[in-house]
């Protein structure tokens, strides 16, 4: 057992830290009525492409960097720490779906384009009621000569508006399968949802006989593979976000004077900060353990990522709630970043199902192991 | 390189101690609590695991022989069987580890040999003090320089198995800082009081030990001229208790699961009620969180990184979660939870006691 991050991991994290501190500018979002459109979503992405991050989880065989999941959380954590608005989540979701479901030719073609910085992706799988359950009912696929046509709607699609191609889960022959459509295809409409986390672009898609290409994988293999990795992404964002909320609150508690003393000297404040610190340490270890388990192909990986996502999203909510409490009224204003973290935390705890969903998975896995 | 895999050796230690806990300790836990005493037979059985002897007898260059991570693994497994016996082990382990890690060559050769034999040999780090407002950053017990040695004055509280210890490692203020002194049970001026009884860990016979102007030669100052790193001893103690709390919590969870699957309420097994199922899911998540946080602290001790912050967080977190888990476990059993037919009420009392063992948790 060794909790040491390698020099490579630390270098990766530190370089992402410096880059994002320099490039992420949340100030356009700190005004009443700001929307995700104000976040320079695509501008930051161009700089991210220059760093090669779109291809970080693409295997070297397809031209990518082939980084492992511990490497991944170094970068994703920094994205979460800074609330960097960019279509990384959607592209990662698309890459993992193609890896799990695509043919060799599809992988070579699509993943190669991602690595080259010429393709952004999104994954449309949740129905309008937020369900990820198979087979789903939102979109059906009809076989036509030369391919398929998709009709229906999906919701909670992260990065749909920025994507060049969207991977859509659709029902064909009673089963859920995965199809690739062009963002500009006729019959496709993308509507941005009034998602409260304005650092992340979330939309609904409506499809009317949209031409589509089938990916060959079965759902039983695909969604658990993708979901586990997206859990890791959210858990890493949440752990780093909770740490940022703590750091900001500690800094403020040392400066703000009340009744002649820094407010951090009062137990009512310092105990809250200690509580976040404890949860933050657990969240860090949880995400590192989950990343390690995925990298090693450890049989505990699915349990580890479900626990990490359930625990970390709640810890993040708690940290950002207490963060605003420590800042008091000023933490409640548009011009402070606190509300952006609070909303990201809240949305991370819902995006792939509430913590109750992960608890159900934990129970199912524990039950299977006990049997 | 980052890795969360236990070595084969540690896996063997874990499974061996787990089996020992299940088959030997667990069946006797109720009797020990009722008798408010750990009998010599149980202590002999505990000693037969060889854990202490291996650490006391290890050569300095023996890699992994004195491993805080392995200790945390051992204490979790003992805690899952009976937290009382686990603390008895941790107490002697803490003493031996402090001597082995920080003692001078002469102290190690003179003292550790006494812990390599076949019979149980108790010893304890005497740290807690019987006063309101006690915290481990300042001790009322003092060791004043007197001639070539020291004179130790003060009272220590909640010392495990105090009447059966051969030595105490007394933490005292000396020359403005905390320091540690090895004091024989038989030294003139050492008095062990009768145990006063406690809510939990009853069999541990925790008692006050009074040091009334006890003369301690300089050779018995831990580390002799170099002194000792008291914070490291405190960090180790916190990691030890957190490991026992992790084990206790896991024991509760493992006891609750089969019961809730069998117990039918309103036509369905309890385990199918979401409030129970989610409680169990939370127990599982929290036990893992406790363990990883504590193993991180143990690992920091092992690689001699600063561990104070992580160890404190691990102890505080484990204390809070263990109380909640013990409470939820008892609740899942309903009326069966607080009768002696099941161990839930015993574990609940033990969790409550462990959580205040170092004073007011979280302060």
XYZ file of C-alpha atoms in Angstrom:
734
model
C 0.000 0.000 0.000
C 1.329 3.394 -0.959
C -0.532 6.689 -0.921
C 2.261 8.522 -2.725
C 1.415 10.263 -5.949
C 4.222 9.802 -8.443
C 6.243 12.760 -9.672
C 4.419 12.414 -12.992
C 1.045 12.701 -11.258
C 2.115 15.761 -9.325
C 3.616 17.384 -12.407
C 0.403 16.762 -14.326
C -1.681 18.223 -11.514
C 0.600 21.211 -11.015
C 0.728 22.075 -14.697
C -3.088 21.823 -14.914
C -3.276 23.995 -11.801
C -1.123 26.736 -13.302
C -2.841 26.577 -16.693
C -6.383 26.745 -15.299
C -5.569 29.449 -12.750
C -4.375 31.533 -15.667
C -7.066 30.710 -18.189
C -10.304 30.242 -16.275
C -12.190 33.483 -15.868
C -15.473 33.208 -14.020
C -16.007 36.964 -13.751
C -18.542 37.108 -16.644
C -20.705 34.737 -14.596
C -20.683 36.894 -11.465
C -23.558 39.145 -12.407
C -27.332 38.793 -12.147
C -28.894 36.777 -14.953
C -25.608 35.321 -16.237
C -26.015 32.169 -18.300
C -23.679 29.430 -19.445
C -23.444 31.255 -22.779
C -21.436 33.920 -20.939
C -18.852 31.393 -19.779
C -16.622 31.316 -22.889
C -17.168 27.595 -23.015
C -15.640 27.054 -26.428
C -12.836 29.593 -25.986
C -11.315 27.678 -23.087
C -11.743 24.406 -24.971
C -9.480 25.600 -27.805
C -6.685 26.117 -25.282
C -7.409 22.741 -23.697
C -7.108 21.123 -27.121
C -3.644 22.637 -27.467
C -2.643 20.742 -24.298
C -3.894 17.449 -25.735
C -6.376 16.784 -22.927
C -9.192 15.602 -25.261
C -7.106 12.522 -26.029
C -5.878 11.816 -22.513
C -7.974 8.681 -21.960
C -7.815 7.551 -25.591
C -5.497 4.540 -25.829
C -2.212 5.043 -27.593
C -3.341 2.578 -30.261
C -5.780 5.236 -31.457
C -3.294 8.053 -31.173
C -4.228 9.190 -27.655
C -2.112 9.723 -24.564
C -3.396 6.524 -22.917
C -3.282 8.018 -19.443
C -4.579 5.959 -16.540
C -7.367 7.046 -14.209
C -5.063 8.392 -11.519
C -3.602 10.680 -14.191
C -7.123 11.606 -15.217
C -8.196 12.745 -11.765
C -5.178 15.029 -11.564
C -6.596 17.031 -14.475
C -10.298 16.584 -13.756
C -9.723 17.596 -10.138
C -8.179 20.860 -11.285
C -11.068 21.400 -13.691
C -13.398 20.923 -10.733
C -11.366 23.139 -8.438
C -11.588 26.030 -10.874
C -15.096 25.233 -12.200
C -13.500 25.398 -15.648
C -16.326 25.796 -18.177
C -15.468 23.577 -21.166
C -16.949 20.508 -22.889
C -14.576 17.981 -21.301
C -17.265 15.939 -19.531
C -19.243 15.366 -22.751
C -16.154 14.473 -24.745
C -14.957 12.010 -22.086
C -18.443 10.429 -21.986
C -18.391 10.099 -25.762
C -14.872 8.674 -25.844
C -15.688 5.994 -23.271
C -18.919 5.059 -25.072
C -17.066 4.670 -28.345
C -14.343 2.646 -26.611
C -16.972 0.322 -25.144
C -19.318 0.099 -28.120
C -17.481 1.035 -31.274
C -15.997 -1.220 -33.944
C -12.278 -0.933 -34.637
C -12.988 1.262 -37.640
C -15.277 3.523 -35.605
C -12.713 3.818 -32.826
C -9.927 4.634 -35.243
C -12.003 7.200 -37.065
C -13.838 8.916 -34.180
C -11.206 8.704 -31.461
C -8.544 9.833 -33.890
C -10.595 12.953 -34.556
C -10.993 13.599 -30.831
C -7.256 13.289 -30.295
C -6.615 15.683 -33.157
C -8.828 18.258 -31.459
C -11.276 18.160 -34.358
C -14.193 16.494 -32.616
C -16.129 17.181 -29.442
C -18.720 14.740 -28.222
C -21.740 14.406 -25.952
C -23.670 11.420 -24.668
C -27.491 11.537 -24.717
C -28.751 8.711 -22.520
C -31.027 10.136 -19.809
C -34.730 10.374 -20.539
C -36.729 13.512 -19.826
C -37.584 12.147 -16.363
C -33.889 11.825 -15.551
C -33.834 8.034 -15.751
C -30.759 6.217 -17.005
C -32.471 2.842 -16.803
C -32.379 0.596 -19.852
C -33.956 0.350 -22.291
C -35.343 3.873 -21.803
C -38.209 5.251 -23.738
C -37.092 8.597 -25.108
C -35.678 7.713 -28.507
C -36.391 4.878 -30.919
C -34.255 3.811 -33.847
C -35.672 2.712 -37.152
C -33.561 0.714 -39.586
C -33.437 2.230 -43.036
C -31.320 1.522 -46.025
C -27.709 2.395 -45.223
C -28.248 3.032 -41.508
C -30.809 4.174 -38.954
C -33.121 7.081 -38.234
C -33.664 8.255 -34.658
C -36.846 9.840 -33.373
C -37.686 11.064 -29.859
C -36.034 13.120 -27.168
C -33.371 12.908 -24.457
C -32.553 15.275 -21.672
C -29.745 16.254 -19.301
C -27.227 15.947 -22.115
C -23.983 17.508 -20.965
C -22.185 19.558 -23.626
C -24.735 18.782 -26.369
C -24.707 22.316 -27.751
C -20.908 22.326 -28.065
C -20.585 18.833 -29.492
C -19.737 18.092 -33.103
C -21.270 14.644 -32.748
C -23.723 13.291 -30.189
C -23.932 9.669 -29.166
C -27.565 8.793 -28.540
C -28.922 5.798 -26.651
C -31.993 4.598 -28.541
C -34.271 1.603 -28.436
C -34.189 -0.831 -31.330
C -35.715 -4.306 -31.159
C -36.585 -3.691 -27.512
C -32.957 -3.102 -26.548
C -30.877 -0.033 -25.880
C -28.134 0.565 -28.413
C -25.823 3.489 -29.133
C -25.837 5.628 -32.264
C -23.695 8.480 -33.510
C -25.355 11.527 -35.032
C -23.972 14.756 -36.393
C -24.729 17.874 -34.429
C -25.761 19.601 -37.660
C -27.918 16.710 -38.928
C -31.362 17.588 -40.270
C -34.143 16.935 -37.756
C -31.963 17.539 -34.680
C -32.722 20.306 -32.223
C -30.637 21.068 -29.142
C -32.130 23.257 -26.463
C -30.063 24.494 -23.547
C -31.771 23.764 -20.250
C -31.984 26.462 -17.584
C -29.459 24.386 -15.619
C -28.582 26.182 -12.409
C -24.905 25.348 -12.616
C -23.971 27.914 -15.262
C -20.422 26.623 -15.495
C -21.703 23.495 -17.218
C -23.721 23.277 -20.394
C -26.667 20.901 -20.130
C -29.313 20.540 -22.781
C -32.207 18.541 -24.179
C -32.157 17.018 -27.647
C -35.142 16.395 -29.885
C -34.762 14.141 -32.873
C -37.041 13.721 -35.850
C -35.812 10.972 -38.164
C -32.193 11.985 -37.675
C -29.730 9.864 -39.711
C -27.532 7.815 -37.376
C -24.693 5.298 -37.380
C -24.932 2.317 -35.035
C -22.122 1.507 -32.609
C -21.887 -2.254 -32.316
C -21.716 -2.848 -28.517
C -24.462 -4.258 -26.261
C -25.916 -2.045 -23.525
C -25.178 -4.506 -20.766
C -21.490 -3.859 -21.307
C -21.557 -0.240 -22.327
C -23.433 1.850 -19.764
C -21.880 0.352 -16.603
C -18.444 0.899 -18.170
C -19.206 4.523 -19.044
C -21.172 5.283 -15.869
C -18.371 4.063 -13.593
C -15.915 6.390 -15.320
C -18.286 9.344 -15.242
C -18.813 8.703 -11.523
C -15.067 9.023 -11.146
C -15.052 12.312 -13.047
C -17.783 13.809 -10.873
C -16.233 12.425 -7.680
C -12.859 13.960 -8.575
C -14.484 17.301 -9.362
C -16.380 17.170 -6.076
C -13.344 16.299 -3.954
C -11.347 19.165 -5.437
C -14.314 21.530 -5.292
C -14.861 20.747 -1.615
C -11.180 21.477 -0.994
C -11.532 24.817 -2.816
C -14.615 25.679 -0.741
C -12.639 24.858 2.425
C -9.577 26.864 1.403
C -11.676 29.896 0.551
C -13.610 29.669 3.815
C -10.432 29.250 5.904
C -8.856 32.250 4.234
C -11.937 34.355 4.858
C -12.342 33.177 8.457
C -8.821 34.374 9.222
C -9.480 37.855 7.835
C -13.034 38.658 8.838
C -13.218 40.219 12.290
C -16.321 39.979 14.474
C -16.555 40.931 18.154
C -12.885 41.862 18.041
C -11.591 38.512 16.844
C -11.175 36.724 13.496
C -14.324 34.647 13.060
C -12.122 31.559 12.650
C -11.341 31.826 16.362
C -14.960 30.983 17.209
C -15.681 27.298 17.627
C -18.957 27.636 15.742
C -16.864 28.473 12.691
C -13.723 26.441 13.250
C -15.614 23.230 13.935
C -17.475 23.607 10.666
C -14.162 24.053 8.887
C -12.717 21.011 10.663
C -15.751 19.028 9.585
C -15.186 19.969 5.946
C -11.488 19.141 6.310
C -12.340 15.638 7.544
C -14.845 15.025 4.798
C -12.406 16.478 2.265
C -9.693 14.006 3.265
C -12.147 11.116 2.963
C -13.274 12.423 -0.423
C -9.683 12.642 -1.666
C -8.862 9.110 -0.581
C -12.150 7.808 -1.986
C -11.458 9.221 -5.416
C -7.840 8.069 -5.434
C -8.882 4.582 -4.409
C -11.562 4.497 -7.115
C -9.120 5.771 -9.753
C -6.554 3.203 -8.732
C -9.158 0.410 -8.793
C -10.281 1.358 -12.304
C -6.692 1.614 -13.520
C -5.827 -1.803 -12.115
C -9.032 -3.461 -13.320
C -9.656 -4.327 -9.665
C -12.946 -6.174 -9.060
C -13.851 -3.592 -6.391
C -13.822 -0.769 -8.950
C -17.605 -0.490 -9.420
C -18.136 -0.416 -5.665
C -15.330 2.099 -5.227
C -16.666 4.541 -7.823
C -20.256 4.302 -6.550
C -19.086 5.001 -3.009
C -16.850 7.831 -4.177
C -19.613 9.500 -6.170
C -22.232 9.093 -3.427
C -19.918 10.247 -0.646
C -18.090 13.018 -2.492
C -21.161 14.670 -3.953
C -22.716 14.919 -0.489
C -19.449 16.118 1.026
C -19.222 18.782 -1.690
C -22.787 19.926 -0.999
C -22.020 20.131 2.692
C -18.738 21.990 2.131
C -20.308 24.611 -0.130
C -23.275 25.045 2.188
C -20.944 25.673 5.133
C -18.711 27.852 2.951
C -21.581 30.278 2.353
C -22.459 30.150 6.040
C -18.896 31.147 6.969
C -18.896 34.019 4.485
C -22.257 35.211 5.768
C -24.261 37.639 3.670
C -21.445 38.444 1.272
C -21.247 34.776 0.331
C -24.813 35.069 -0.828
C -24.203 37.714 -3.478
C -23.789 37.430 -7.244
C -20.348 39.013 -7.245
C -18.804 36.229 -5.149
C -17.946 32.806 -6.606
C -19.451 30.926 -3.659
C -22.807 30.362 -5.337
C -21.148 28.861 -8.412
C -19.503 26.200 -6.248
C -22.729 25.610 -4.358
C -24.626 25.060 -7.587
C -21.939 22.839 -9.090
C -22.020 20.713 -5.920
C -25.789 20.455 -6.005
C -25.819 19.555 -9.695
C -22.996 17.018 -9.341
C -25.164 15.277 -6.760
C -27.986 14.921 -9.299
C -26.440 14.654 -12.730
C -25.987 10.860 -12.800
C -28.592 10.098 -10.171
C -28.825 11.288 -6.586
C -26.652 9.744 -3.841
C -29.597 7.418 -3.169
C -28.898 5.856 -6.573
C -25.315 5.126 -5.630
C -26.453 3.735 -2.278
C -28.712 1.332 -4.162
C -25.731 0.229 -6.219
C -23.607 -0.209 -3.095
C -26.337 -2.353 -1.568
C -26.643 -4.459 -4.703
C -22.893 -5.021 -4.898
C -22.591 -5.792 -1.183
C -25.512 -8.197 -1.492
C -23.922 -9.913 -4.489
C -20.642 -10.250 -2.612
C -22.395 -11.649 0.459
C -24.308 -14.246 -1.593
C 3.678 4.578 -6.971
C 0.158 4.905 -5.703
C -1.396 1.574 -4.766
C -4.260 0.486 -2.561
C -3.378 -3.192 -2.664
C -2.456 -4.965 0.551
C 0.685 -7.032 0.297
C 0.268 -10.782 0.531
C 1.815 -10.699 3.977
C -0.709 -8.161 5.219
C -3.570 -10.089 3.686
C -2.436 -13.133 5.644
C -2.177 -11.110 8.874
C -5.643 -9.730 8.240
C -7.302 -13.067 7.578
C -5.481 -14.769 10.468
C -6.483 -12.145 13.030
C -10.014 -12.021 11.599
C -10.408 -15.756 12.095
C -8.942 -15.518 15.604
C -11.394 -12.733 16.417
C -14.372 -14.628 15.053
C -13.667 -17.972 16.616
C -11.915 -17.058 19.880
C -12.696 -13.497 20.953
C -16.242 -12.828 19.790
C -17.816 -15.738 21.713
C -16.204 -14.541 24.963
C -16.932 -10.805 24.677
C -20.202 -10.889 26.614
C -18.678 -12.844 29.472
C -15.755 -10.447 29.801
C -18.123 -7.471 29.886
C -20.298 -9.107 32.533
C -17.270 -10.039 34.649
C -15.714 -6.605 34.089
C -12.426 -8.391 33.702
C -10.335 -9.915 30.942
C -9.261 -13.213 32.428
C -5.754 -14.570 32.062
C -6.958 -17.236 29.639
C -8.117 -14.643 27.124
C -4.953 -12.600 27.538
C -2.908 -15.740 26.907
C -4.947 -16.420 23.789
C -4.432 -12.830 22.656
C -0.712 -13.116 23.309
C -0.579 -16.330 21.296
C -1.192 -14.322 18.105
C 2.432 -13.248 18.407
C 1.731 -9.710 17.216
C 3.434 -7.949 20.117
C 6.331 -10.366 20.330
C 7.085 -9.883 16.626
C 7.291 -6.144 17.098
C 9.276 -6.312 20.306
C 11.732 -8.830 18.879
C 12.187 -7.254 15.470
C 15.626 -6.081 14.477
C 15.879 -2.408 13.589
C 16.588 -3.135 9.962
C 13.751 -5.642 9.603
C 11.579 -4.017 6.988
C 7.921 -3.867 7.883
C 8.349 -5.584 11.245
C 6.944 -2.572 13.076
C 4.394 -1.279 10.683
C 1.684 1.213 11.739
C -0.361 0.069 8.733
C -0.180 -3.571 9.796
C -1.054 -2.530 13.341
C -4.128 -0.710 12.040
C -5.148 -3.854 10.153
C -4.694 -6.008 13.264
C -6.606 -3.599 15.501
C -9.513 -3.321 13.055
C -9.903 -7.095 13.030
C -9.690 -7.287 16.824
C -12.112 -4.360 17.102
C -14.587 -6.196 14.902
C -14.518 -9.084 17.387
C -14.277 -7.267 20.728
C -13.183 -3.651 21.090
C -12.242 -4.219 24.731
C -9.638 -6.834 23.946
C -8.517 -4.740 20.990
C -7.743 -1.824 23.316
C -5.865 -4.178 25.630
C -3.721 -5.160 22.670
C -3.387 -1.559 21.447
C -2.258 -0.391 24.849
C 0.679 -2.773 25.078
C 1.336 -2.288 21.369
C 1.575 1.474 21.898
C 4.114 1.034 24.660
C 6.231 -1.440 22.704
C 6.109 0.632 19.569
C 7.163 3.799 21.377
C 10.141 2.035 22.957
C 11.093 0.321 19.702
C 10.763 3.499 17.632
C 12.118 6.083 19.977
C 13.971 4.332 22.745
C 17.735 4.393 23.035
C 19.653 1.212 22.180
C 19.926 0.391 25.864
C 16.239 0.981 26.523
C 15.312 -1.267 23.626
C 17.590 -4.090 24.675
C 16.608 -3.830 28.329
C 12.866 -3.473 27.969
C 11.717 -5.139 24.777
C 13.015 -8.571 25.748
C 10.275 -8.652 28.380
C 7.671 -8.632 25.615
C 8.985 -11.507 23.552
C 8.035 -14.335 25.906
C 5.113 -16.738 25.934
C 3.066 -15.042 28.633
C 0.985 -11.908 28.401
C 2.934 -8.861 29.429
C 0.904 -5.714 29.887
C 2.177 -2.158 29.583
C 0.548 1.141 28.802
C 1.159 4.658 27.663
C -0.169 6.736 30.582
C -1.420 9.874 28.928
C -4.960 10.837 29.999
C -5.427 12.896 33.146
C -8.435 13.060 35.460
C -9.350 16.700 35.173
C -11.843 18.783 33.295
C -10.350 20.610 30.387
C -7.628 18.016 29.813
C -6.192 17.930 26.364
C -3.126 16.236 25.046
C -1.276 19.466 24.326
C -0.662 20.174 27.998
C -0.087 17.808 30.887
C -0.472 18.495 34.582
C 1.836 15.595 35.382
C 5.348 16.941 35.716
C 8.814 15.445 35.622
C 11.211 17.700 37.481
C 14.951 17.354 37.132
C 16.471 16.075 40.363
C 20.159 15.278 40.505
C 20.996 12.800 37.726
C 17.372 11.867 37.165
C 13.827 13.075 37.396
C 10.984 13.082 39.879
C 7.576 12.366 38.331
C 4.449 13.757 40.002
C 0.871 13.485 38.829
C -2.174 11.308 38.251
C -3.035 9.505 35.048
C -6.544 8.295 34.261
C -8.246 5.590 32.246
C -5.116 3.486 31.999
C -6.044 0.127 30.442
C -5.343 -2.988 32.508
C -3.381 -0.727 34.854
C -3.087 -3.297 37.635
C -1.561 -5.828 35.253
C 1.014 -3.590 33.597
C 4.710 -4.083 34.237
C 5.573 -0.608 32.961
C 3.990 2.712 32.154
C 5.214 5.225 29.646
C 4.278 8.379 31.503
C 3.755 11.496 29.418
C 4.653 14.524 31.516
C 5.642 18.161 31.223
C 9.363 18.492 31.664
C 11.369 21.624 31.225
C 8.496 23.330 29.417
C 7.680 20.563 26.959
C 5.984 17.178 26.917
C 8.326 14.273 27.465
C 8.018 10.553 28.165
C 9.356 8.508 31.048
C 9.460 4.765 31.488
C 8.261 3.891 34.971
C 8.119 0.429 36.448
C 4.863 -0.589 38.088
C 6.900 -1.577 41.142
C 8.661 1.767 41.547
C 8.227 3.460 44.898
C 5.385 5.987 44.769
C 3.366 4.268 42.021
C -0.176 3.420 43.098
C -2.876 1.859 40.947
C -6.412 2.643 42.092
C -9.374 0.306 41.906
C -11.234 0.629 38.588
C -14.297 2.844 38.997
C -16.351 1.087 36.372
C -17.364 2.573 33.058
C -20.186 2.668 30.528
C -18.239 0.593 28.048
C -14.957 -1.276 27.731
C -15.828 -2.543 31.190
C -13.475 -5.484 31.133
C -10.550 -3.205 30.479
C -10.296 -2.302 34.173
C -9.292 1.245 33.295
C -7.925 2.872 36.403
C -6.149 5.899 37.742
C -2.450 5.583 38.379
C -0.832 7.979 40.816
C 2.839 8.883 40.556
C 3.791 10.364 43.888
C 7.279 11.801 43.564
C 8.505 8.763 41.686
C 12.240 8.814 41.094
C 13.076 8.057 37.457
C 16.710 7.776 36.356
C 17.786 9.710 33.263
C 18.336 6.387 31.540
C 14.581 5.869 31.655
C 13.715 9.092 29.850
C 12.478 7.843 26.483
C 15.230 8.439 23.973
C 17.518 9.375 26.857
C 19.461 12.541 25.957
C 17.591 13.005 22.687
C 14.154 12.951 24.273
C 11.133 11.721 22.367
C 8.608 12.876 19.796
C 5.466 12.856 21.947
C 3.250 13.953 19.092
C 4.156 10.786 17.236
C 2.998 8.716 20.218
C -0.273 10.671 20.286
C -0.720 10.261 16.520
C -0.136 6.514 16.829
C -2.677 6.258 19.641
C -5.298 8.075 17.566
C -4.680 5.814 14.600
C -5.009 2.794 16.888
C -8.343 3.897 18.321
C -9.637 4.862 14.880
C -8.758 1.362 13.653
C -10.650 -0.225 16.542
C -13.653 2.030 15.859
C -13.526 0.995 12.210
C -13.569 -2.647 13.233
C -16.367 -2.118 15.716
C -18.440 -0.364 13.046
C -17.803 -3.127 10.556
C -18.807 -5.680 13.163
C -22.116 -3.875 13.651
C -22.748 -3.784 9.914
C -21.924 -7.441 9.422
C -24.217 -8.375 12.298
C -27.076 -6.225 11.060
C -27.136 -7.446 7.447
C -28.243 -11.067 7.994
C -30.767 -10.055 10.670
C -32.465 -7.478 8.464
C -32.715 -10.007 5.659
C -34.487 -12.506 7.905
C -36.639 -10.223 10.033
C -40.012 -9.665 8.354
C -42.012 -6.522 9.104
C -45.272 -5.611 7.346
C -44.818 -8.605 5.072
C -41.329 -7.894 3.772
C -37.818 -8.366 5.138
C -36.489 -5.276 6.911
C -33.596 -5.120 4.456
C -36.055 -4.292 1.696
C -37.204 -1.169 3.499
C -35.264 1.709 2.014
C -34.545 3.381 5.334
C -32.789 0.213 6.519
C -31.139 -0.558 3.186
C -29.787 2.980 2.896
C -28.550 2.903 6.472
C -26.606 -0.230 5.614
C -25.270 1.372 2.423
C -24.141 4.355 4.501
C -22.513 2.030 7.025
C -20.587 0.394 4.217
C -19.486 3.715 2.727
C -18.579 5.167 6.116
C -16.593 2.115 7.194
C -14.590 2.321 3.966
C -14.124 6.070 4.454
C -12.951 5.556 8.046
C -10.579 2.813 6.983
C -8.986 4.646 4.063
C -8.595 7.870 6.005
C -7.047 5.977 8.897
C -4.816 3.862 6.689
C -3.626 7.070 5.129
C -2.684 8.368 8.590
C -1.024 5.024 9.418
C 0.878 5.125 6.162
C 2.060 8.662 6.895
C 3.391 7.375 10.229
C 4.998 4.454 8.451
C 6.866 6.597 5.927
C 7.592 9.180 8.643
C 5.651 11.982 7.082
C 3.833 14.463 9.343
C 0.696 12.560 10.375
C -0.821 14.755 13.064
C -3.547 16.327 10.960
C -4.647 13.121 9.261
C -4.496 11.125 12.494
C -6.654 13.681 14.293
C -9.157 13.773 11.436
C -9.208 9.976 11.275
C -9.904 9.669 14.996
C -12.571 12.369 15.081
C -14.276 11.066 11.964
C -14.195 7.453 13.153
C -15.600 8.494 16.547
C -18.546 10.289 15.001
C -19.351 7.634 12.438
C -18.933 4.706 14.839
C -21.446 6.219 17.248
C -23.914 6.732 14.437
C -23.380 3.240 13.064
C -23.705 1.640 16.498
C -26.887 3.643 17.043
C -28.341 2.760 13.636
C -27.408 -0.873 14.161
C -29.174 -0.953 17.500
C -32.182 0.783 15.952
C -32.387 -1.804 13.167
C -32.793 -4.471 15.845
C -35.534 -2.505 17.588
C -36.272 -3.937 21.022
C -33.800 -6.744 20.416
C -31.081 -4.133 20.116
C -30.952 -3.117 23.750
C -31.217 -6.508 25.401
C -28.231 -8.660 26.174
C -29.324 -11.468 23.878
C -27.551 -9.593 21.098
C -24.205 -7.769 21.254
C -25.573 -4.491 19.846
C -26.005 -2.825 23.223
C -22.483 -3.868 24.215
C -21.009 -2.471 21.016
C -23.066 0.694 21.423
C -21.602 1.236 24.903
C -18.097 0.449 23.663
C -18.429 2.883 20.741
C -19.574 5.595 23.110
C -16.627 4.976 25.401
C -14.008 4.808 22.659
C -15.307 8.079 21.270
C -14.450 9.958 24.442
C -11.323 8.036 25.322
C -9.163 10.983 24.401
C -11.430 13.598 25.879
C -14.150 15.482 24.096
C -13.936 14.353 20.476
C -13.577 17.176 18.026
C -12.516 19.873 20.443
